[in-house]
Coordinates of C-alpha atoms and ligand atoms in Angstrom, one line a residue:
M1 CA 32.2 34.7 1.8
S2 CA 33.5 33.2 -1.4
K3 CA 32.4 34.6 -4.8
T4 CA 30.4 31.4 -5.7
D5 CA 28.6 31.6 -2.5
I6 CA 27.4 35.2 -3.4
T7 CA 26.0 33.9 -6.7
E8 CA 24.4 30.9 -5.0
K9 CA 22.8 33.3 -2.3
I10 CA 21.4 35.6 -5.2
V11 CA 20.0 32.6 -6.9
S12 CA 18.4 31.4 -3.8
L13 CA 17.0 34.7 -2.8
C14 CA 15.5 34.9 -6.4
K15 CA 13.7 31.8 -6.0
R16 CA 12.7 32.4 -2.3
R17 CA 11.3 35.9 -3.0
G18 CA 9.9 35.3 -6.6
Y19 CA 12.4 37.1 -8.8
V20 CA 13.5 34.2 -11.0
F21 CA 12.7 30.5 -11.3
Q22 CA 14.4 27.8 -13.5
S23 CA 12.2 27.4 -16.7
S24 CA 10.0 24.2 -16.4
E25 CA 11.3 23.3 -13.1
I26 CA 8.8 20.7 -12.3
Y27 CA 10.2 18.7 -15.2
G28 CA 13.8 19.0 -14.1
G29 CA 14.4 22.4 -15.7
L30 CA 15.4 23.6 -19.2
N31 CA 19.0 24.6 -19.4
G32 CA 19.8 28.2 -20.1
C33 CA 16.2 29.3 -19.7
Y34 CA 14.5 31.1 -16.8
D35 CA 11.1 32.4 -15.8
Y36 CA 10.6 35.8 -14.1
G37 CA 8.5 35.6 -11.1
P38 CA 6.1 38.3 -9.5
L39 CA 9.0 40.5 -8.4
G40 CA 11.3 39.7 -11.3
V41 CA 8.7 40.6 -13.8
E42 CA 8.3 44.1 -12.1
L43 CA 12.2 44.7 -11.8
L44 CA 12.7 43.6 -15.5
K45 CA 9.7 45.9 -16.6
N46 CA 11.2 48.8 -14.7
I47 CA 14.8 48.4 -16.1
K48 CA 13.2 48.3 -19.7
E49 CA 11.1 51.3 -18.8
A50 CA 14.1 53.3 -17.4
W51 CA 16.0 52.5 -20.6
W52 CA 13.1 53.4 -22.9
R53 CA 12.6 56.7 -21.3
E54 CA 16.2 57.6 -21.4
M55 CA 16.8 56.3 -25.0
T56 CA 13.5 57.4 -26.7
Y57 CA 12.0 60.3 -24.8
R58 CA 14.1 62.6 -26.8
E59 CA 13.6 64.3 -30.1
D60 CA 16.2 62.3 -32.1
V61 CA 15.2 58.6 -31.4
E62 CA 12.2 56.7 -32.4
G63 CA 11.0 53.3 -31.1
I64 CA 9.9 50.2 -33.0
D65 CA 8.8 46.7 -32.2
A66 CA 9.8 44.4 -35.0
A67 CA 8.8 40.7 -35.4
I68 CA 11.0 38.1 -33.9
L69 CA 10.7 36.1 -37.2
M70 CA 12.2 37.7 -40.2
H71 CA 12.9 36.9 -43.8
P72 CA 15.7 34.5 -44.1
R73 CA 17.6 36.6 -46.4
V74 CA 18.0 39.0 -43.5
W75 CA 20.5 36.7 -41.8
E76 CA 22.4 36.1 -45.0
A77 CA 22.9 39.9 -45.5
S78 CA 23.8 40.4 -41.9
G79 CA 26.4 37.7 -42.0
H80 CA 24.8 35.6 -39.3
I81 CA 24.4 32.5 -41.5
D82 CA 28.0 32.4 -42.5
N83 CA 29.7 34.0 -39.3
F84 CA 27.5 33.7 -36.2
S85 CA 29.1 30.6 -34.8
D86 CA 31.3 29.6 -31.8
P87 CA 34.0 27.0 -32.0
M88 CA 32.8 23.9 -30.2
V89 CA 34.8 20.9 -28.7
D90 CA 33.7 17.7 -27.0
C91 CA 35.6 15.9 -24.2
K92 CA 36.1 12.3 -25.3
E93 CA 36.3 11.3 -21.6
C94 CA 33.4 12.9 -19.9
K95 CA 31.4 13.9 -23.1
A96 CA 31.0 17.5 -21.8
R97 CA 30.8 20.2 -24.6
F98 CA 32.7 23.5 -24.4
R99 CA 33.4 26.6 -26.4
A100 CA 36.9 26.2 -27.5
D101 CA 37.7 29.9 -27.1
Q102 CA 36.6 30.0 -23.3
L103 CA 38.5 27.0 -22.0
T104 CA 40.8 28.9 -19.7
D105 CA 37.7 30.3 -17.8
T106 CA 35.6 27.3 -17.9
D107 CA 35.7 24.4 -15.2
C108 CA 36.3 20.8 -16.5
G109 CA 32.9 18.9 -16.7
N110 CA 34.2 15.8 -15.2
K111 CA 33.0 15.6 -11.5
G112 CA 36.2 13.7 -10.5
Y113 CA 38.5 16.7 -11.4
K114 CA 37.1 19.4 -9.2
G115 CA 38.6 22.8 -9.6
R116 CA 40.2 21.8 -12.8
K117 CA 40.1 24.1 -15.9
A118 CA 39.0 22.6 -19.2
I119 CA 42.1 24.1 -20.9
K120 CA 44.1 21.5 -18.9
C121 CA 42.0 18.7 -20.5
M122 CA 42.6 20.3 -24.0
E123 CA 46.4 20.2 -23.4
E124 CA 46.1 16.7 -22.3
G125 CA 44.5 15.8 -25.7
K126 CA 41.1 14.7 -24.3
F127 CA 39.1 17.0 -26.7
T128 CA 37.8 16.6 -30.2
E129 CA 38.9 19.0 -33.1
A130 CA 37.1 22.3 -32.8
R131 CA 34.1 22.7 -35.2
N132 CA 31.9 25.6 -35.8
F133 CA 28.4 25.6 -34.4
N134 CA 25.9 28.2 -35.6
L135 CA 24.1 29.8 -32.7
M136 CA 20.9 30.5 -34.4
F137 CA 17.7 28.6 -33.6
K138 CA 16.2 27.2 -36.7
S139 CA 12.5 26.6 -37.4
Y140 CA 10.2 26.3 -40.5
I141 CA 7.1 28.3 -41.5
G142 CA 4.2 26.2 -42.3
P143 CA 3.7 22.4 -42.3
L144 CA 6.6 21.5 -44.7
E145 CA 10.2 21.3 -43.3
E146 CA 11.9 22.2 -46.5
S147 CA 14.6 24.8 -47.2
S148 CA 12.3 27.3 -48.9
S149 CA 10.4 27.7 -45.5
V150 CA 13.3 28.1 -43.0
V151 CA 13.1 30.8 -40.5
Y152 CA 15.4 31.7 -37.6
L153 CA 14.5 33.0 -34.1
R154 CA 16.4 36.3 -34.2
P155 CA 19.8 36.3 -32.4
E156 CA 19.7 40.0 -31.9
T157 CA 17.1 42.8 -32.3
A158 CA 19.4 45.1 -34.4
Q159 CA 18.5 43.7 -37.8
G160 CA 14.7 44.7 -37.3
I161 CA 15.9 48.1 -36.9
F162 CA 18.2 48.2 -40.0
V163 CA 15.5 46.7 -42.4
N164 CA 13.1 49.3 -41.1
F165 CA 15.4 52.4 -41.7
N166 CA 13.6 53.7 -44.8
N167 CA 10.1 53.1 -43.1
V168 CA 10.9 55.0 -39.9
K169 CA 12.8 57.7 -41.7
E170 CA 9.8 58.4 -43.9
A171 CA 7.2 57.9 -41.3
S172 CA 8.8 60.1 -38.7
R173 CA 10.4 62.6 -41.0
Q174 CA 13.6 62.4 -39.0
K175 CA 16.8 63.9 -40.3
I176 CA 20.2 62.6 -39.7
P177 CA 21.5 62.2 -37.1
F178 CA 18.7 60.1 -35.5
G179 CA 18.3 56.7 -33.9
I180 CA 15.9 53.8 -33.7
A181 CA 15.5 51.8 -30.4
Q182 CA 14.0 48.5 -29.8
I183 CA 13.5 46.2 -26.8
G184 CA 12.8 42.5 -27.4
K185 CA 13.6 38.8 -27.0
S186 CA 16.6 37.3 -28.7
F187 CA 17.6 33.7 -28.9
R188 CA 21.0 32.1 -29.2
N189 CA 21.8 28.4 -28.9
E190 CA 24.8 29.1 -26.7
I191 CA 27.2 26.1 -26.3
N192 CA 27.6 26.6 -22.5
T193 CA 25.1 28.5 -20.5
K194 CA 26.3 29.4 -17.1
N195 CA 26.4 31.9 -14.3
F196 CA 22.6 32.1 -13.9
L197 CA 21.2 35.0 -16.1
F198 CA 24.6 35.9 -17.5
R199 CA 24.4 33.5 -20.5
T200 CA 21.0 32.2 -21.4
R201 CA 19.5 30.7 -24.6
E202 CA 16.5 33.2 -24.5
F203 CA 17.1 36.8 -23.3
E204 CA 16.0 40.3 -23.8
Q205 CA 18.0 43.0 -25.4
M206 CA 17.7 46.7 -25.5
E207 CA 19.3 48.2 -28.6
M208 CA 19.6 51.5 -30.3
Q209 CA 21.0 52.1 -33.7
F210 CA 22.0 55.8 -34.2
F211 CA 22.3 56.8 -37.8
V212 CA 24.9 59.5 -38.5
N213 CA 26.9 61.2 -41.3
P214 CA 30.1 59.2 -41.7
N215 CA 32.2 62.3 -41.0
D216 CA 30.6 62.6 -37.5
D217 CA 30.9 59.0 -36.4
N218 CA 33.7 59.5 -33.8
K219 CA 31.9 62.3 -32.1
W220 CA 28.7 60.3 -31.8
F221 CA 30.5 57.2 -30.7
E222 CA 32.1 59.2 -27.7
Y223 CA 28.8 60.7 -27.1
W224 CA 26.9 57.4 -26.6
K225 CA 29.7 55.7 -24.8
E226 CA 29.4 58.4 -22.1
K227 CA 25.6 58.5 -22.1
R228 CA 25.4 54.8 -21.6
I229 CA 27.7 54.4 -18.6
E230 CA 26.0 57.5 -17.1
W231 CA 22.6 55.6 -17.3
F232 CA 24.0 52.8 -15.1
Y233 CA 25.3 55.2 -12.6
K234 CA 22.0 57.0 -12.6
Y235 CA 20.4 53.8 -11.4
G236 CA 22.7 53.1 -8.7
M237 CA 25.5 51.1 -10.1
K238 CA 28.6 51.3 -8.0
K239 CA 31.4 53.3 -10.1
E240 CA 34.0 50.9 -9.0
K241 CA 32.0 47.9 -10.4
L242 CA 31.8 49.3 -13.9
K243 CA 34.5 49.7 -16.6
F244 CA 35.1 50.1 -20.2
Y245 CA 36.8 47.3 -22.2
E246 CA 38.1 48.2 -25.6
H247 CA 38.1 45.5 -28.3
E248 CA 41.4 45.2 -30.1
K249 CA 40.1 42.4 -32.4
L250 CA 37.1 44.1 -34.1
A251 CA 34.2 42.2 -35.9
H252 CA 34.4 42.5 -39.6
Y253 CA 31.8 45.2 -39.8
A254 CA 33.1 47.3 -36.9
K255 CA 35.4 50.4 -36.8
A256 CA 35.4 50.6 -33.0
A257 CA 33.9 48.6 -30.1
F258 CA 33.8 49.3 -26.3
D259 CA 32.1 47.0 -23.8
I260 CA 30.7 48.2 -20.6
E261 CA 31.7 45.5 -18.2
Y262 CA 30.4 44.9 -14.6
E263 CA 32.2 43.1 -12.0
F264 CA 29.9 40.0 -11.2
P265 CA 30.8 37.7 -8.4
F266 CA 32.5 35.4 -10.9
G267 CA 34.6 38.2 -12.5
W268 CA 34.2 41.0 -15.0
G269 CA 31.7 40.4 -17.8
E270 CA 30.2 42.4 -20.6
I271 CA 26.8 44.0 -20.0
E272 CA 26.7 46.5 -22.9
G273 CA 28.4 46.9 -26.2
I274 CA 28.9 50.2 -28.0
H275 CA 29.9 49.7 -31.6
N276 CA 30.6 51.8 -34.6
R277 CA 29.2 49.5 -37.2
T278 CA 30.0 51.8 -40.1
D279 CA 27.7 51.4 -43.1
F280 CA 28.1 47.7 -43.2
D281 CA 24.5 46.7 -42.4
L282 CA 22.6 49.1 -44.4
K283 CA 24.9 48.5 -47.5
R284 CA 24.3 44.8 -47.2
H285 CA 20.7 45.0 -46.8
S286 CA 20.5 47.3 -49.8
E287 CA 22.7 44.8 -51.7
Y288 CA 20.6 41.8 -50.8
S289 CA 17.1 43.2 -50.9
G290 CA 17.9 45.3 -54.1
K291 CA 16.3 48.2 -52.5
K292 CA 17.9 51.6 -52.3
I293 CA 18.9 52.5 -48.5
E294 CA 20.6 55.8 -48.3
Y295 CA 20.1 59.3 -47.0
F296 CA 19.8 62.6 -48.9
D297 CA 20.8 65.7 -47.0
D298 CA 18.8 68.5 -48.5
Q299 CA 20.9 71.3 -46.8
T300 CA 24.1 70.2 -47.9
K301 CA 23.0 68.3 -50.9
E302 CA 25.1 65.3 -49.9
R303 CA 24.0 61.7 -50.5
F304 CA 25.3 59.0 -48.4
I305 CA 24.9 55.7 -46.6
P306 CA 24.7 56.6 -42.8
Y307 CA 27.2 55.1 -40.3
V308 CA 25.6 53.4 -37.3
I309 CA 26.6 53.7 -33.8
E310 CA 25.0 50.9 -31.8
T311 CA 24.4 50.6 -28.0
A312 CA 23.3 47.0 -27.3
V313 CA 22.5 46.1 -23.8
G314 CA 21.1 42.9 -22.3
A315 CA 18.0 43.6 -20.3
S316 CA 18.2 40.2 -18.5
R317 CA 22.0 40.5 -18.2
S318 CA 21.7 43.9 -16.6
F319 CA 18.9 42.7 -14.4
F320 CA 21.4 40.2 -13.0
A321 CA 24.0 43.0 -12.7
F322 CA 21.5 45.1 -10.8
L323 CA 20.7 42.3 -8.4
C324 CA 24.4 41.7 -7.8
N325 CA 25.0 45.5 -7.3
G326 CA 22.2 45.7 -4.7
F327 CA 22.8 42.4 -2.8
E328 CA 24.2 42.9 0.6
E329 CA 24.5 41.0 3.9
E330 CA 24.7 43.5 6.7
E331 CA 25.8 42.5 10.2
L332 CA 23.8 44.2 12.9
V333 CA 24.5 44.2 16.5
K334 CA 21.3 43.8 18.5
E335 CA 20.8 44.6 22.1
N336 CA 18.9 42.1 24.1
S337 CA 16.6 42.6 27.0
D338 CA 19.2 41.4 29.5
G339 CA 21.7 44.0 28.3
S340 CA 23.9 41.4 26.3
T341 CA 24.4 41.9 22.6
S342 CA 24.0 39.4 19.7
K343 CA 24.7 39.6 16.0
E344 CA 22.1 39.5 13.2
V345 CA 22.5 39.4 9.4
R346 CA 20.2 41.7 7.4
T347 CA 19.9 40.7 3.8
I348 CA 19.1 43.7 1.6
L349 CA 18.6 44.3 -2.0
R350 CA 19.6 47.9 -2.4
L351 CA 17.8 48.6 -5.8
H352 CA 17.3 52.0 -6.9
P353 CA 13.8 53.1 -5.8
A354 CA 12.8 53.6 -9.5
L355 CA 13.7 50.0 -10.2
A356 CA 12.4 48.4 -7.0
P357 CA 9.5 46.0 -7.9
I358 CA 7.4 47.1 -4.9
K359 CA 7.8 50.8 -4.0
A360 CA 6.1 50.7 -0.5
A361 CA 4.8 48.3 1.9
V362 CA 2.0 49.1 4.5
F363 CA 1.8 47.6 7.9
P364 CA -0.7 48.0 10.6
L365 CA 1.0 47.7 13.9
V366 CA -1.7 45.5 15.3
N367 CA -4.7 43.9 13.7
K368 CA -7.3 46.0 15.8
D369 CA -8.2 49.5 16.8
G370 CA -8.9 50.5 13.3
M371 CA -5.3 50.2 12.2
P372 CA -6.2 47.6 9.4
E373 CA -8.8 49.9 8.0
I374 CA -6.5 52.9 7.9
S375 CA -3.7 50.7 6.4
K376 CA -6.0 49.4 3.7
N377 CA -7.2 53.0 2.9
I378 CA -3.5 54.0 2.4
L379 CA -2.9 50.8 0.3
N380 CA -5.9 51.6 -2.0
D381 CA -4.8 55.1 -2.5
L382 CA -1.2 54.5 -3.4
K383 CA -1.8 51.4 -5.5
N384 CA -3.2 53.6 -8.2
Y385 CA 0.1 55.0 -8.8
F386 CA 2.7 52.2 -8.1
K387 CA 3.0 48.7 -6.7
V388 CA 2.3 48.5 -3.0
F389 CA 2.3 45.5 -0.6
Y390 CA 0.2 44.9 2.4
D391 CA 1.6 42.8 5.3
D392 CA -0.2 42.4 8.9
S393 CA 1.6 39.2 9.9
G394 CA 4.3 38.8 12.5
A395 CA 6.2 41.4 14.4
V396 CA 7.1 44.6 12.6
G397 CA 10.9 43.8 12.6
R398 CA 10.2 40.6 10.8
R399 CA 8.1 42.5 8.3
Y400 CA 10.9 44.9 7.6
R401 CA 13.3 42.2 7.0
R402 CA 11.1 40.5 4.5
Q403 CA 10.8 43.8 2.5
D404 CA 14.5 44.5 2.7
E405 CA 15.2 41.2 0.9
C406 CA 12.6 42.1 -1.7
G407 CA 14.2 45.5 -2.2
T408 CA 11.3 47.5 -1.1
P409 CA 12.6 51.1 -0.4
Y410 CA 9.8 52.3 2.0
C411 CA 7.8 50.7 4.7
I412 CA 4.8 52.6 6.1
T413 CA 3.6 51.6 9.6
V414 CA 0.2 52.7 11.1
D415 CA 0.2 52.8 14.9
T416 CA -1.4 54.2 17.9
Q417 CA -0.2 57.7 17.1
T418 CA -1.9 57.5 13.7
L419 CA -5.2 57.1 15.4
E420 CA -4.6 60.4 17.2
D421 CA -2.9 62.8 14.7
G422 CA -3.1 61.0 11.4
T423 CA 0.8 60.6 11.0
V424 CA 2.6 57.3 10.1
T425 CA 6.1 56.3 10.2
V426 CA 8.1 55.8 7.0
R427 CA 11.1 53.6 7.3
E428 CA 13.8 53.8 4.7
R429 CA 15.3 50.5 3.5
D430 CA 19.0 51.5 3.3
T431 CA 19.6 53.6 6.4
M432 CA 16.7 52.1 8.4
S433 CA 15.9 55.7 9.4
Q434 CA 12.3 56.5 10.2
E435 CA 10.4 59.7 9.6
R436 CA 6.8 60.6 11.0
I437 CA 4.7 62.2 8.2
S438 CA 1.0 62.9 7.7
K439 CA -0.6 60.1 5.9
D440 CA -2.1 62.6 3.5
N441 CA 1.4 63.4 2.3
L442 CA 2.4 59.8 1.5
L443 CA 1.8 60.0 -2.3
S444 CA 3.9 63.1 -2.8
Y445 CA 6.7 61.9 -0.4
I446 CA 7.1 58.7 -2.0
T447 CA 6.8 59.8 -5.7
E448 CA 9.3 62.5 -5.1
K449 CA 11.7 59.9 -3.5
I450 CA 11.3 57.4 -6.3
K451 CA 11.3 60.1 -9.1
F452 CA 8.2 58.4 -10.5
K453 CA 6.6 60.5 -13.0
I454 CA 2.7 60.4 -12.6
Ligands
LIG1 P1 29.1 37.6 -25.3 O1 30.5 38.0 -25.9 O2 28.9 37.7 -23.8 O3 28.5 36.3 -26.0 P2 28.1 39.5 -27.4 O4 29.4 40.3 -27.6 O5 27.8 38.4 -28.3 O6 28.1 38.9 -25.9 P3 26.2 41.3 -28.2 O7 25.9 40.6 -29.4 O8 27.0 42.5 -28.4 O9 26.8 40.3 -27.1 O10 24.8 41.5 -27.5 C1 24.6 42.7 -26.7 C2 24.2 42.3 -25.2 O11 23.2 41.4 -25.3 C3 25.4 41.8 -24.5 O12 26.1 42.9 -23.9 C4 24.6 41.0 -23.3 O13 24.2 42.0 -22.3 C5 23.3 40.5 -24.0 N1 23.5 39.2 -24.3 C6 24.2 38.7 -25.5 N2 24.2 37.2 -25.4 C7 23.4 36.9 -24.3 C8 23.1 35.7 -23.6 N3 23.4 34.6 -24.2 N4 22.5 35.7 -22.5 C9 22.1 36.9 -22.0 N5 22.4 38.2 -22.4 C10 23.1 38.1 -23.5

């Protein structure tokens, strides 16, 4: 199966099962924007929750939720007004628009040149000169479109953290080293959006800025680098699909930068950046706002501007990585009633149970003999704790297949034996193994498996 086929299969599964839809689809779609469907919203929420637990349920990290719209001076201080741009070129022939620094990896936009890379068109002189294009979406506060009322949709969540450094430090009485974490929407007017959720114009980020004594920056950089890759492993990412990439060319504010890359069907791509941003941001905000932003260590009597170790991960981009990581088409050999065999393909989303949208599905084997009532009772009991799905239509095998595609880790079937001894079968998604357990033990059995804290 080609790599493009895999992406297409995932996109199609996302639509079929209600993970992701194109934004404004009935109007022909809006490029670079996506809507999360009933299962997608659960998976995204679970990813964010897993990150939030990991990053903020510790003594030295606090959470915030800053406004998307911020004072326009923030973006002058951060350097986004001057530097947050990509070089853009237009093809004079087919009118397609490209990022000039990505031409080797980008397909030519002209339908008549299938398989050709845009760099070739550049070499043949088909492109305009590169010009810089600022990626921030601009709007205006109030009814007048004048320069004094300009606002931007934030292109990253980090700045909401920097400008609140003093507030959080004082309110929480944290001592350095400590971090501030935030999850939220960011917006970038990307020149080319491609590869489904990988590069979109509206997306969610999960960022944490850890403020340290400048003398300790290397130690904390190493600490967070390891912590972050471990988080992906913990939620089931295959080790061979993740790697670190070290930036040689650093941003003007950075002292060190590593990306965690995932091997998507279309190639390796960044899912998280771990950066040593030095004291650049706090210094600049202090300078631009005229407010003192610094730290006084009352033990050592040192006064300094903290360095920042940043961990910045895309919630939506890692959502896509988790889908790619879990997607599998397994070939099964089926024995037919006449003794012959045939092949069947089982599509599975092997999502970590803690991330899976639906934790368990409940099936009555048949719609009679009290089985639906027992099944409904199980459903009503479990749904107080996590998302459960009820399905009584079609053969049980078909119901299993549907849940495999949705990524549901456990399917519970109520059958004739349940009527006699109160046990049910629990079938596990990945191994398809079945266990009989008492229906009264279902809650503890599943919560233990999904490590879901009640
Ligand atoms: P890229 O080089 O891919 O444009 P970046 O280096 O600009 O990304 P950062 O500014 O470090 O990205 O943002 C941190 C994370 O936010 C990225 O690792 C990625 O997961 C996510 N992210 C950034 N831009 C987008 C986007 N357009 N769509 C989806 N996720 C994004």
